[in-house]
mmCIF file of C-alpha atoms in Angstrom:
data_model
loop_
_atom_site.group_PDB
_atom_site.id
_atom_site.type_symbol
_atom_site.label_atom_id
_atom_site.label_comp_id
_atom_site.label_asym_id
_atom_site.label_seq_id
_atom_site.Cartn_x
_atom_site.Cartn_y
_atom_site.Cartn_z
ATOM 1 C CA UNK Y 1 5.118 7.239 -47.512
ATOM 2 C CA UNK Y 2 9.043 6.813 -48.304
ATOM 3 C CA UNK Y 3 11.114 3.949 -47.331
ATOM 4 C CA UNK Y 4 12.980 3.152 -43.805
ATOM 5 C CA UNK Y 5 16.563 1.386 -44.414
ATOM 6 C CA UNK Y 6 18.911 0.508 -42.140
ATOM 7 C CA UNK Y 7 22.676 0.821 -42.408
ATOM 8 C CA UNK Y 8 25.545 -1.118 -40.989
ATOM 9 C CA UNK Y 9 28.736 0.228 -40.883
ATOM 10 C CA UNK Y 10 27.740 4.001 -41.789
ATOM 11 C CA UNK Y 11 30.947 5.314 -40.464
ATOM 12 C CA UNK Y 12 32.846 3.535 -43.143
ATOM 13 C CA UNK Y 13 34.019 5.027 -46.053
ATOM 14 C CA UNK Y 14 31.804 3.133 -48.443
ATOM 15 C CA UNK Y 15 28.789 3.322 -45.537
ATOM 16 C CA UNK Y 16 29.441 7.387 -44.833
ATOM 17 C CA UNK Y 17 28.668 7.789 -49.117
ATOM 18 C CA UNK Y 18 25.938 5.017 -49.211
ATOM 19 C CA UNK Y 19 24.163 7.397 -46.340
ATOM 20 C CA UNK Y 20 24.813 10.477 -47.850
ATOM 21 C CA UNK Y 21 23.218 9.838 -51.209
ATOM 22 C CA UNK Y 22 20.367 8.120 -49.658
ATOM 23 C CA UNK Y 23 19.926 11.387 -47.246
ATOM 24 C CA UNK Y 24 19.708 12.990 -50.311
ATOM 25 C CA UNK Y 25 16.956 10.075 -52.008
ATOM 26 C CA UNK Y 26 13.192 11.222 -51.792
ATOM 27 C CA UNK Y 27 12.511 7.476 -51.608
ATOM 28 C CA UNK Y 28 13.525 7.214 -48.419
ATOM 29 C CA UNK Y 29 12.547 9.048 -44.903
ATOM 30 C CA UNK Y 30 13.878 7.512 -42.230
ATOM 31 C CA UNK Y 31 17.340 5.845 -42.188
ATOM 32 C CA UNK Y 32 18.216 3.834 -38.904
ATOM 33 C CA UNK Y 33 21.837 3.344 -38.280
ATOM 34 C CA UNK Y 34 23.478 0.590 -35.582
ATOM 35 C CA UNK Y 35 26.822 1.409 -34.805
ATOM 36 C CA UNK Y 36 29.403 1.772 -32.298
ATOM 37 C CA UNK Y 37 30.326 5.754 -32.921
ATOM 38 C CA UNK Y 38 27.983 8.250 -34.082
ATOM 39 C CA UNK Y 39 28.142 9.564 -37.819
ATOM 40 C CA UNK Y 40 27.845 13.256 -36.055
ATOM 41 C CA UNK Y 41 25.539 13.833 -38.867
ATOM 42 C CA UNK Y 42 22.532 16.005 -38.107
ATOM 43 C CA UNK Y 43 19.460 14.858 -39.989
ATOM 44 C CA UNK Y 44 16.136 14.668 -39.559
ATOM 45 C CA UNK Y 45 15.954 11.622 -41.458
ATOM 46 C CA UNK Y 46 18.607 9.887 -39.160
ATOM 47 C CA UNK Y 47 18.072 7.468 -36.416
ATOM 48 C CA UNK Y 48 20.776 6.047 -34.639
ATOM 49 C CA UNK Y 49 21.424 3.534 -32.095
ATOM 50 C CA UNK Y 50 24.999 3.375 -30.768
ATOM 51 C CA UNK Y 51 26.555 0.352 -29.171
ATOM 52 C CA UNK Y 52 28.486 -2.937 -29.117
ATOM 53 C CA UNK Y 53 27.565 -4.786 -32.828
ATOM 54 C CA UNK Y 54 28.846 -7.870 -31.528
ATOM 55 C CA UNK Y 55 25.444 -7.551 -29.502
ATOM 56 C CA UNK Y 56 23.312 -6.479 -32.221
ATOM 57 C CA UNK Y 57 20.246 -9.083 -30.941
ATOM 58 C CA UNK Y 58 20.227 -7.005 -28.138
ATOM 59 C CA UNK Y 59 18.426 -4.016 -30.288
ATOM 60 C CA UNK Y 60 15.861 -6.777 -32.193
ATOM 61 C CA UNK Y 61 12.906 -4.293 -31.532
ATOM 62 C CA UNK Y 62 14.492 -1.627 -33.467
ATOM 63 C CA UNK Y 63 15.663 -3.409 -35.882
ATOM 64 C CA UNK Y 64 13.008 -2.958 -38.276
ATOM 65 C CA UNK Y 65 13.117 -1.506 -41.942
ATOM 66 C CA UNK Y 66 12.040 -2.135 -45.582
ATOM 67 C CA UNK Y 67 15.874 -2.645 -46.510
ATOM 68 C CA UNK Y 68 19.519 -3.720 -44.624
ATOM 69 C CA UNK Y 69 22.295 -2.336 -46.015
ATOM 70 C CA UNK Y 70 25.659 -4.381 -44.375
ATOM 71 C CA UNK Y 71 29.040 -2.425 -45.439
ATOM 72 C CA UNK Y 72 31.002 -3.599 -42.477
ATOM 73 C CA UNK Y 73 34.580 -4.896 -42.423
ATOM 74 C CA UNK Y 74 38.105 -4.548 -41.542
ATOM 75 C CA UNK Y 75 41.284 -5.366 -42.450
ATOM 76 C CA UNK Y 76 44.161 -7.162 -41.148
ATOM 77 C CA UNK Y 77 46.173 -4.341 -40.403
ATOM 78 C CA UNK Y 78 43.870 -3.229 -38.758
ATOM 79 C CA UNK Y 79 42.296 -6.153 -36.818
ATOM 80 C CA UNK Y 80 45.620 -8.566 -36.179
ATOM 81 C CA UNK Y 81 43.408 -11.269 -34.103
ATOM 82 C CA UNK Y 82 41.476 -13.886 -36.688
ATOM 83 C CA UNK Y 83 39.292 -14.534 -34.013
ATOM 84 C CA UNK Y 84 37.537 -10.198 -33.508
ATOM 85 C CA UNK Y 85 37.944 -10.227 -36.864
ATOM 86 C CA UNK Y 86 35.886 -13.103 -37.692
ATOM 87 C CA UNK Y 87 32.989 -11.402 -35.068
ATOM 88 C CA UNK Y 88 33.541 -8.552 -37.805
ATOM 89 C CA UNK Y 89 33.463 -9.842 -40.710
ATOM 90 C CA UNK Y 90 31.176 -12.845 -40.321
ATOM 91 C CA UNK Y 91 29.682 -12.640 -37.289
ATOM 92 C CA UNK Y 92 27.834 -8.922 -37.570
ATOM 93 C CA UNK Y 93 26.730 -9.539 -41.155
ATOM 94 C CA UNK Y 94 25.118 -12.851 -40.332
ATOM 95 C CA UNK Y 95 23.195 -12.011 -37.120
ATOM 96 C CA UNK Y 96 22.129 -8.849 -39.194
ATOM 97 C CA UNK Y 97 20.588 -11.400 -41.397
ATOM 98 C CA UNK Y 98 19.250 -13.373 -39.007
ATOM 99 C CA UNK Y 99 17.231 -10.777 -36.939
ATOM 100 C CA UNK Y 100 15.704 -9.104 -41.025
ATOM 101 C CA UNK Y 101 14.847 -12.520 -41.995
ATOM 102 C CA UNK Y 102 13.149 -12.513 -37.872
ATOM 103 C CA UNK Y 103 11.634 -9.658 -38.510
ATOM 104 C CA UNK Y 104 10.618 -10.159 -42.284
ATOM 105 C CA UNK Y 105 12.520 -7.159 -43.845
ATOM 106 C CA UNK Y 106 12.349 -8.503 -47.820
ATOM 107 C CA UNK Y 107 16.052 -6.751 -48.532
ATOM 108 C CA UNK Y 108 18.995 -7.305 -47.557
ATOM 109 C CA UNK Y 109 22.167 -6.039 -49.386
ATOM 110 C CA UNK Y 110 25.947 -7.004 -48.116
ATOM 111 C CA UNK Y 111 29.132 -6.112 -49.356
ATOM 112 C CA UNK Y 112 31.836 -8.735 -49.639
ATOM 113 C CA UNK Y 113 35.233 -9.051 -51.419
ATOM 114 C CA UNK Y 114 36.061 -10.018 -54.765
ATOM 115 C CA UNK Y 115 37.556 -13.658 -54.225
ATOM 116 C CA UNK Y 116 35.209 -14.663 -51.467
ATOM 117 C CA UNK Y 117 35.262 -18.007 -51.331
ATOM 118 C CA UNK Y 118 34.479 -20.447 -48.484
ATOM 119 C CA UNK Y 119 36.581 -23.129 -49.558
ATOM 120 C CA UNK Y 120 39.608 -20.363 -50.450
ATOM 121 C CA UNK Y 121 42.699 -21.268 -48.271
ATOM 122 C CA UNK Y 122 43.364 -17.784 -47.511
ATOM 123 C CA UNK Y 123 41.384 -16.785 -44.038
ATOM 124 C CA UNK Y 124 40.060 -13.177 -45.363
ATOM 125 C CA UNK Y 125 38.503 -14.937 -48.726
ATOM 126 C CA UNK Y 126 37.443 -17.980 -46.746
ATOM 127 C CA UNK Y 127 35.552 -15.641 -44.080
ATOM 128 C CA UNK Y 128 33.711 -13.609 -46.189
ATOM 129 C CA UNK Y 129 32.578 -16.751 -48.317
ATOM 130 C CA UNK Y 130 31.235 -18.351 -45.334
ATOM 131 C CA UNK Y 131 29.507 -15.114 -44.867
ATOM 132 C CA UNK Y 132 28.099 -14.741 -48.364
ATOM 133 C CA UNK Y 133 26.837 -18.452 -47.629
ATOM 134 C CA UNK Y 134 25.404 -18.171 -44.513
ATOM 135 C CA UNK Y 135 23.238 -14.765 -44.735
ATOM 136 C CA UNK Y 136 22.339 -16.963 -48.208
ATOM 137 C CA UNK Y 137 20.977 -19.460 -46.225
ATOM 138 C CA UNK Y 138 18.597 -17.466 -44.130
ATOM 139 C CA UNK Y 139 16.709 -16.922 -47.268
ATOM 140 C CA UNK Y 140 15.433 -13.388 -47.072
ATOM 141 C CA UNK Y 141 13.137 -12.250 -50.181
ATOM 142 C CA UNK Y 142 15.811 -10.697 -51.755
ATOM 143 C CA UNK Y 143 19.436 -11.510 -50.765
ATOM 144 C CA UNK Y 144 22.143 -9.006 -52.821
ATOM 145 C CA UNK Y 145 26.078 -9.624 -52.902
ATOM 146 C CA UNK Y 146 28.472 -7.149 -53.938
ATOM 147 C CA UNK Y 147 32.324 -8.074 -54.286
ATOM 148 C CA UNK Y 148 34.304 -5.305 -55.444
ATOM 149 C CA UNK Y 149 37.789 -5.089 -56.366
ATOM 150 C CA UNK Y 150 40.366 -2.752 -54.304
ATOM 151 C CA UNK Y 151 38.583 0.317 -52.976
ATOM 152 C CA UNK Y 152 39.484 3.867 -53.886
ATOM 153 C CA UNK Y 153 38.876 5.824 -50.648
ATOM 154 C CA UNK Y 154 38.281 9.532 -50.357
ATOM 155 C CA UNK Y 155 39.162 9.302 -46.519
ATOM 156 C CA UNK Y 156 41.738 11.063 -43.756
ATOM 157 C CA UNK Y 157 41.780 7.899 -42.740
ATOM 158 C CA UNK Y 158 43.285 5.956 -46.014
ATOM 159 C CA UNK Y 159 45.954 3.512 -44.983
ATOM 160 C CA UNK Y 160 49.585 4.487 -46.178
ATOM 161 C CA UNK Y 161 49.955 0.895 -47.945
ATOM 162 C CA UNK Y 162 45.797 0.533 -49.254
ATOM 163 C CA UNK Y 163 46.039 4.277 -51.002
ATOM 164 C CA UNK Y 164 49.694 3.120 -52.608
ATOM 165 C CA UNK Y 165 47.992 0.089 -53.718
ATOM 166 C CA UNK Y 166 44.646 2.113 -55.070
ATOM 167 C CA UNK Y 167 47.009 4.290 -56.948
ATOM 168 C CA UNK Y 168 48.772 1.693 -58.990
ATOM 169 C CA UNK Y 169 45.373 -0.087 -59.650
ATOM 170 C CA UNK Y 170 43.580 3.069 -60.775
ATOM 171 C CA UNK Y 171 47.050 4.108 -63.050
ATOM 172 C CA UNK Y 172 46.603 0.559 -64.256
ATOM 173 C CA UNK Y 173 43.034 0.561 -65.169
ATOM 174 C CA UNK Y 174 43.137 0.518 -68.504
ATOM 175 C CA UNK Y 175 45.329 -2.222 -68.211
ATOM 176 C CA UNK Y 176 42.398 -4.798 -67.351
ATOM 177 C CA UNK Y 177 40.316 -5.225 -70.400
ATOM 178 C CA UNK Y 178 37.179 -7.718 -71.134
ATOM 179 C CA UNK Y 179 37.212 -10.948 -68.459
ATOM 180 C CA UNK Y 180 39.806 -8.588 -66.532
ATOM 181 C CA UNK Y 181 37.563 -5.495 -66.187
ATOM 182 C CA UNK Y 182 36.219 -7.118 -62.528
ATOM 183 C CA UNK Y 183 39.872 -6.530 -61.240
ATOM 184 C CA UNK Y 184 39.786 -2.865 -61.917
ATOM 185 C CA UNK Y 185 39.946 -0.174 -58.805
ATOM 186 C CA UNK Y 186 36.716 1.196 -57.763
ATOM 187 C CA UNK Y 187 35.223 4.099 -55.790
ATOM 188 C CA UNK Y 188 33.711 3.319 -53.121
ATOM 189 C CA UNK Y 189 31.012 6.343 -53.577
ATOM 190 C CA UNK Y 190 30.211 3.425 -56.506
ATOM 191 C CA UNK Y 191 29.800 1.185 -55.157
ATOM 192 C CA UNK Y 192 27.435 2.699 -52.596
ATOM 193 C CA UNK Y 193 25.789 4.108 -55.951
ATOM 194 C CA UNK Y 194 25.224 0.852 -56.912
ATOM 195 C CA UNK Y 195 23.575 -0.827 -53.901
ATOM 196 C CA UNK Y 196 21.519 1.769 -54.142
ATOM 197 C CA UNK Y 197 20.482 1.073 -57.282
ATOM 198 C CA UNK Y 198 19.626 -2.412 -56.728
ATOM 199 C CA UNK Y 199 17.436 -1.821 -54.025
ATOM 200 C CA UNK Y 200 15.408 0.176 -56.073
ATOM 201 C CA UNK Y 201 14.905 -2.238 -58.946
ATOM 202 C CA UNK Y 202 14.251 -6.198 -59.497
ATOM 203 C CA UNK Y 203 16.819 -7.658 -60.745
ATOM 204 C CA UNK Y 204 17.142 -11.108 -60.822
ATOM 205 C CA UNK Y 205 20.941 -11.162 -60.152
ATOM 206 C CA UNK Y 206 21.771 -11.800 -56.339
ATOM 207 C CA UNK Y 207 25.734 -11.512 -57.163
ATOM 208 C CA UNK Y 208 27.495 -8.467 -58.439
ATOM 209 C CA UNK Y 209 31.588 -8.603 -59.378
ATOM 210 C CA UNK Y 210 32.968 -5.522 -59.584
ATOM 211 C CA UNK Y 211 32.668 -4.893 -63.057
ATOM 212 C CA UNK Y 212 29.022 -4.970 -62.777
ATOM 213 C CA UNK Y 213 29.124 -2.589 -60.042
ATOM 214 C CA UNK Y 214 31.023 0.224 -61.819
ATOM 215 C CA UNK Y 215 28.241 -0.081 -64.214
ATOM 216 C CA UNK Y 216 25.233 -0.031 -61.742
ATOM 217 C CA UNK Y 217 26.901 2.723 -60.030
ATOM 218 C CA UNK Y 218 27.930 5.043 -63.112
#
């Protein structure tokens, strides 16, 4: 019997490819997503259950699944008030946590930010370094970071300023060599490649820079 896993955020651009390819994975049957909007994909391997995320203990009994894949965020452009998008970017990772540790799912993968650091001065780096720690501290079986660098989007929906940005990084590529290579542009069909690819093996590593993503998800 194949695998259930749940995704987060499956109407993102890096959730939308991380359910695609695993709608196309024989490892997995059934693939639960909690959202706010439906992914108007029609699959009989899809569940979904559509409503607020900021009340994600309300669907505790559904939440159930051999692996939790967490690619929600926002940005600032998009979310002006620190204080929704804190509930975004902290708060519905780390009650995601909380309810698979609750109802012992061993995996739980997250994607962060490169920089995320909780004692970083900056509030996005700060928030999603509290979040790496706290989801840490719920120790679930096996706990997976991934902090890429600037995402290259293949969306309608690419920001005027984020694709400008993308461009220059991915023109500039070559640019970052050895230590630097973390700071490089990536896919985000990669790095859903790659999360993939950790869930499916034991690594030891719980933290992957964006460097090792591009490899993982090669």
């Amino acid at each position: 019997m194949g695998k259930t896993a749940i995704i987060i955020g499956a109407t993102g651009a890096t959730g939308n490819h991380l359910l695609r390819l695993l709608l196309l994975d024989k490892r997995y049957d059934s693939i639960k997503l909690f959202s706010r909007s439906s992914c108007k994909i029609n699959h009989p391997k899809i569940k979904e259950y559509l409503g607020n995320l900021f009340e994600l203990e309300k669907q505790i009994e559904e939440f159930t699944a051999d692996e939790v894949f967490c690619c929600i965020g926002t940005t600032k452009k998009q979310t002006p008030d620190e204080s929704i998008y804190r509930k975004i970017d902290f708060g519905i990772p780390v009650t995601a946590a909380k309810i698979a540790k609750q109802n012992k799912i061993p995996k739980f993968l997250v994607m962060s930010s490169m920089g995320a650091n909780s004692k970083s001065n900056a509030f996005y780096t700060r928030t999603k370094g509290e979040m790496e720690e706290s989801i840490s501290n719920f120790k679930i079986a096996s706990t997976y970071i991934f902090r890429p660098s600037l995402l290259i989007r293949n969306s309608k929906e690419t920001r005027i300023l984020e694709s400008i940005g993308a461009s220059f990084m991915k023109a500039t590529n070559f640019l970052f060599l050895g230590s630097l290579k973390k700071y490089r542009a990536i896919k985000t069909i990669t790095v859903a490649s790659a999360m993939i690819e950790v869930a499916n093996s034991k690594l030891e590593s719980s933290l992957f820079l964006s460097d090792e993503i591009q490899k993982l998800g090669a």
